[in-house]
Short mmCIF file of C-alpha atoms in Angstrom, two decimals:
data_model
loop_
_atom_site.label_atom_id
_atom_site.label_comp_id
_atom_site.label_asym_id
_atom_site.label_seq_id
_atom_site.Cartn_x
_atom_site.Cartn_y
_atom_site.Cartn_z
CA UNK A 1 -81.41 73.58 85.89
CA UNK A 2 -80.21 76.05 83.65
CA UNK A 3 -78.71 75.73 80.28
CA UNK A 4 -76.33 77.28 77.96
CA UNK A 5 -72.98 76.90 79.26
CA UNK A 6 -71.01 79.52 80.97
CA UNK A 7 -74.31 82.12 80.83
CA UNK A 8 -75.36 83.10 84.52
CA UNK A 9 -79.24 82.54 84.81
CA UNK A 10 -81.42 85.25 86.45
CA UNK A 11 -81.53 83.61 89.87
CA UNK A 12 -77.38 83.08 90.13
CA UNK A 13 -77.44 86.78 88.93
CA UNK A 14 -79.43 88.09 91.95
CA UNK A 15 -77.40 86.02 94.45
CA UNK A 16 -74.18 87.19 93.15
CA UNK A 17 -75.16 90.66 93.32
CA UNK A 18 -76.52 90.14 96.82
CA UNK A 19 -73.60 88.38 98.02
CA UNK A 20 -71.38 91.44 96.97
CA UNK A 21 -73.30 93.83 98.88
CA UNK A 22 -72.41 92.42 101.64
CA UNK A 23 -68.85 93.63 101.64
CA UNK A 24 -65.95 91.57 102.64
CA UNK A 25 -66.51 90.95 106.87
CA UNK A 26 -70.44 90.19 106.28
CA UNK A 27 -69.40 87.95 103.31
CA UNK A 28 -67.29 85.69 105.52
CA UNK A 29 -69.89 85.43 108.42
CA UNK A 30 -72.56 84.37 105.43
CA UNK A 31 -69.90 81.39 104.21
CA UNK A 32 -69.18 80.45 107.80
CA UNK A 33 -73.15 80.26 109.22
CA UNK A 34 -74.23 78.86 105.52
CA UNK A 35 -72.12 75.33 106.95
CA UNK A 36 -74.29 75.25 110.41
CA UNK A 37 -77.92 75.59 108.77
CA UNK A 38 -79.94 72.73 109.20
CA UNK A 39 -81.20 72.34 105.73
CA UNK A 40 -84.51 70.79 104.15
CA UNK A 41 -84.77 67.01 103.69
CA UNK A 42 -83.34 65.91 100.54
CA UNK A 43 -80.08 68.53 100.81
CA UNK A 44 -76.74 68.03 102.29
CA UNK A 45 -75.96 70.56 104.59
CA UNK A 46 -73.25 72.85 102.66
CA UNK A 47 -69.47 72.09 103.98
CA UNK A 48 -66.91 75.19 105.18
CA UNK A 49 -64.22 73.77 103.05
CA UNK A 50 -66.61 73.87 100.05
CA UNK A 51 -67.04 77.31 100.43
CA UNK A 52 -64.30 79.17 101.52
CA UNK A 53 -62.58 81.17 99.56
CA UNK A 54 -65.05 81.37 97.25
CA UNK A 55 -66.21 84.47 95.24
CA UNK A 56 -69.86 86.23 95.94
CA UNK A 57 -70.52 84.78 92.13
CA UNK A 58 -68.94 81.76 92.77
CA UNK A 59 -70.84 81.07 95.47
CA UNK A 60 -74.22 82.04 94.42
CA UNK A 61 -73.31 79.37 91.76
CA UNK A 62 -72.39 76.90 93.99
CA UNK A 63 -76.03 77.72 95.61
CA UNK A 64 -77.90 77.47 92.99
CA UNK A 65 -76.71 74.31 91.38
CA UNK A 66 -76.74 72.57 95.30
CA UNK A 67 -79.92 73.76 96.20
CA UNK A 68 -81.81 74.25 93.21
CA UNK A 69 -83.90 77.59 91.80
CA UNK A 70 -86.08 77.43 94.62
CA UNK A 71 -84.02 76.52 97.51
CA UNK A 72 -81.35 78.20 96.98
CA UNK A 73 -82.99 82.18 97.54
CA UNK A 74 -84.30 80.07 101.16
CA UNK A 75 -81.18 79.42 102.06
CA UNK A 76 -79.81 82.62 101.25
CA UNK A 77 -82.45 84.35 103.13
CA UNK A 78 -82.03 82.38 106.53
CA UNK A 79 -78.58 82.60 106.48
CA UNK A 80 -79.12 86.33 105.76
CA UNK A 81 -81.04 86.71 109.14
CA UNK A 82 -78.76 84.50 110.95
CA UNK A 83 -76.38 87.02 110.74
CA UNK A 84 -77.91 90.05 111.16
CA UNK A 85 -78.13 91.06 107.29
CA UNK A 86 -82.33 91.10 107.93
CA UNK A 87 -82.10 93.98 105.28
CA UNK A 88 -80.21 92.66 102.43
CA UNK A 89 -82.66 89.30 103.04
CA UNK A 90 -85.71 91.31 102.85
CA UNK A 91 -84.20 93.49 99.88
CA UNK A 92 -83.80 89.53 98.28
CA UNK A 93 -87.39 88.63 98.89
CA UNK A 94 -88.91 92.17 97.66
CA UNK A 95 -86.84 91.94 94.60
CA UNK A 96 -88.70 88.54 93.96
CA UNK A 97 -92.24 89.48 94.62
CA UNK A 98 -92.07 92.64 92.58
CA UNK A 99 -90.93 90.65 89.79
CA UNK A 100 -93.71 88.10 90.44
CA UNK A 101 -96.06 90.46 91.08
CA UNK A 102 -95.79 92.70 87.83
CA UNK A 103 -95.86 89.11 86.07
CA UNK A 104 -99.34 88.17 87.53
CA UNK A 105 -101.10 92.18 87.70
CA UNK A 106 -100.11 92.91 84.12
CA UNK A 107 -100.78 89.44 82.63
CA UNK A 108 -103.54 90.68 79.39
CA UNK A 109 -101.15 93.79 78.78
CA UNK A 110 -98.42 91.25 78.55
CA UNK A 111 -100.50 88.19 76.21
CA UNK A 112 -101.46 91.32 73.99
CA UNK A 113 -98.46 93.61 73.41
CA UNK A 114 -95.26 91.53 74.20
CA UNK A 115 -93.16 91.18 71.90
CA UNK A 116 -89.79 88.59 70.99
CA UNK A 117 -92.06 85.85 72.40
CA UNK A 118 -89.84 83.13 70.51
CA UNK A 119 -86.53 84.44 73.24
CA UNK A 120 -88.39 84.81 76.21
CA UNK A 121 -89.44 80.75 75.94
CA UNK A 122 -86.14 80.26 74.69
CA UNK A 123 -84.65 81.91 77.51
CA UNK A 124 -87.63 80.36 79.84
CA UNK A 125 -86.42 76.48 78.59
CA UNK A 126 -82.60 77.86 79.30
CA UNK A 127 -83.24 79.06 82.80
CA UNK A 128 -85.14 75.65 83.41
CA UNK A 129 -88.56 77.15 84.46
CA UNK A 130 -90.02 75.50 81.28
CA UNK A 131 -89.23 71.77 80.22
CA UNK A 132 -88.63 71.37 76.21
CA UNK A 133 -91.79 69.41 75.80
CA UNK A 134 -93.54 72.80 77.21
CA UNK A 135 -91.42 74.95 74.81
CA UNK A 136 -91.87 73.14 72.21
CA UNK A 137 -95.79 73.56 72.94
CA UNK A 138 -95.87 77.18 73.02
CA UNK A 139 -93.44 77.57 70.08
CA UNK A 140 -95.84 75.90 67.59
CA UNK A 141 -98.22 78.45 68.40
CA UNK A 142 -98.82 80.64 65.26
CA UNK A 143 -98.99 84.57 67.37
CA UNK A 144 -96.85 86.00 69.66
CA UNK A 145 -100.35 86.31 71.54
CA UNK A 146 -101.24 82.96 71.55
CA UNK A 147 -97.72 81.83 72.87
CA UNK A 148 -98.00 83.92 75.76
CA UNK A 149 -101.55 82.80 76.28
CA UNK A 150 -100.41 79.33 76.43
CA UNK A 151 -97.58 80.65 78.73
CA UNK A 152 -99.18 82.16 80.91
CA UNK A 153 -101.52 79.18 82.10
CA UNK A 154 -98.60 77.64 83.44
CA UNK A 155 -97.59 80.50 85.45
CA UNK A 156 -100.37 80.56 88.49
CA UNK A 157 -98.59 77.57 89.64
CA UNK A 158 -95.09 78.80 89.59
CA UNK A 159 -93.28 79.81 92.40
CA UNK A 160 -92.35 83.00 92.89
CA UNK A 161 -88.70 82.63 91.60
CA UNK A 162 -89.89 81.25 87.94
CA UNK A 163 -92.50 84.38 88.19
CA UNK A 164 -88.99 86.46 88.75
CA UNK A 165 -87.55 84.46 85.74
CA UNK A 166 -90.39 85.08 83.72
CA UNK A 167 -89.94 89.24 84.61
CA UNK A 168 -86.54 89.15 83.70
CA UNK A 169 -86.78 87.82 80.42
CA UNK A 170 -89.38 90.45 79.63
CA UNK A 171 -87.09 92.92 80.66
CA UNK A 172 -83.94 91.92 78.77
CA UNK A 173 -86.44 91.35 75.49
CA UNK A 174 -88.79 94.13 75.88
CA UNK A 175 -87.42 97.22 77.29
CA UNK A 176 -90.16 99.85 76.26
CA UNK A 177 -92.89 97.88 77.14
CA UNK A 178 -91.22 96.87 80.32
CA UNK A 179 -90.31 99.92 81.11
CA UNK A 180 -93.70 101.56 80.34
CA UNK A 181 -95.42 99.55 82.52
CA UNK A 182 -93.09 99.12 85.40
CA UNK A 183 -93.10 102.64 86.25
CA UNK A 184 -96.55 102.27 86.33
CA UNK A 185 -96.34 99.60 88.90
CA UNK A 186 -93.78 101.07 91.16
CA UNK A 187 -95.15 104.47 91.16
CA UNK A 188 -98.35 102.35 92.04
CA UNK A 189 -96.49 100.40 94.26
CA UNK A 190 -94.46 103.69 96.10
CA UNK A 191 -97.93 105.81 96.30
CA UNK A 192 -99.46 102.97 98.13
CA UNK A 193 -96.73 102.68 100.29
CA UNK A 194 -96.02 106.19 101.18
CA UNK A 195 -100.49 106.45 102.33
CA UNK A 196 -99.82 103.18 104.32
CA UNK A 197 -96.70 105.68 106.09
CA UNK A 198 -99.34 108.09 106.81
#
């Protein structure tokens, strides 16, 4: 789990703003059908009273720290499509695999040129993709480069919402580059798209 107090980490973020999209009606539905999903083995099932009256953020909390990183954008997505909001779950799951995505296509671009290594495996530890003993590994690297390198040969076993961590922090700590090469990848991404349309 996350660290650092009150700060929201990058998966509570997306829920919350999901969650408020919904708009008041579809917000109530999602609290109401999130108490009747049959959940995965190892999770309580998440009670009416529990939820109700919550907030969209303080619910995505409440998601995150019952379910986990993982779990909790699962959940979110079947109840989603329980009631009807197939949309906003597939907007959820795109969201994640873009993020994942530019993490694994632009990996050497990454290793070479990003910089403020030391805060994105700070913020890594924080958001509880990386344990300290990892951190603490790819810290006492001597190059930006060779902390990333070390990095990145955890990542191909990541799921895809530490891969979404991972592009987050590289956004919030590397702007230009980010932005650079993300337009790159969605004007890729939208080109590709728009012959598949053909």
């Amino acid at each position: 789990m996350a660290s650092g107090g009150s700060t929201e980490n990058t998966v509570t973020s997306l829920l919350r703003d999901t969650l408020k999209f919904l708009g008041k009606n579809a917000f109530l539905k999602f609290t109401r059908e999130l108490s009747k999903i049959q959940t995965k083995e190892g999770y309580e099932r998440t009670e009416l009273e529990s939820v109700a009256g919550l907030s969209p953020a303080a619910l995505a909390s409440l998601l995150y720290s019952h379910y986990g990183r993982s779990h909790c954008i699962e959940v979110t997505v079947e109840v989603l499509r329980a009631i009807g909001q197939v949309h906003q779950a597939d907007d959820l799951v795109d969201r994640l695999q873009t993020g994942a995505r530019f993490v694994e296509q632009n990996k050497e671009v990454i290793i070479q040129q990003a910089c403020n290594v030391g805060e994105i495996i700070k913020e890594l530890l924080q958001e509880g993709v990386l344990s300290s003993k990892q951190h603490d590994s790819i810290v006492a690297e001597s190059t930006n480069q060779k902390r990333m390198q070390k990095l990145y040969k955890l990542v191909p076993v990541w799921d895809v919402t530490a891969k979404y961590c991972l592009y987050n922090t590289l956004k919030r700590n590397n702007l230009s580059f980010f932005l650079r090469y993300a337009g790159d990848a969605l004007a890729h991404s939208r080109s590709e798209s728009w012959m598949v349309n053909l």
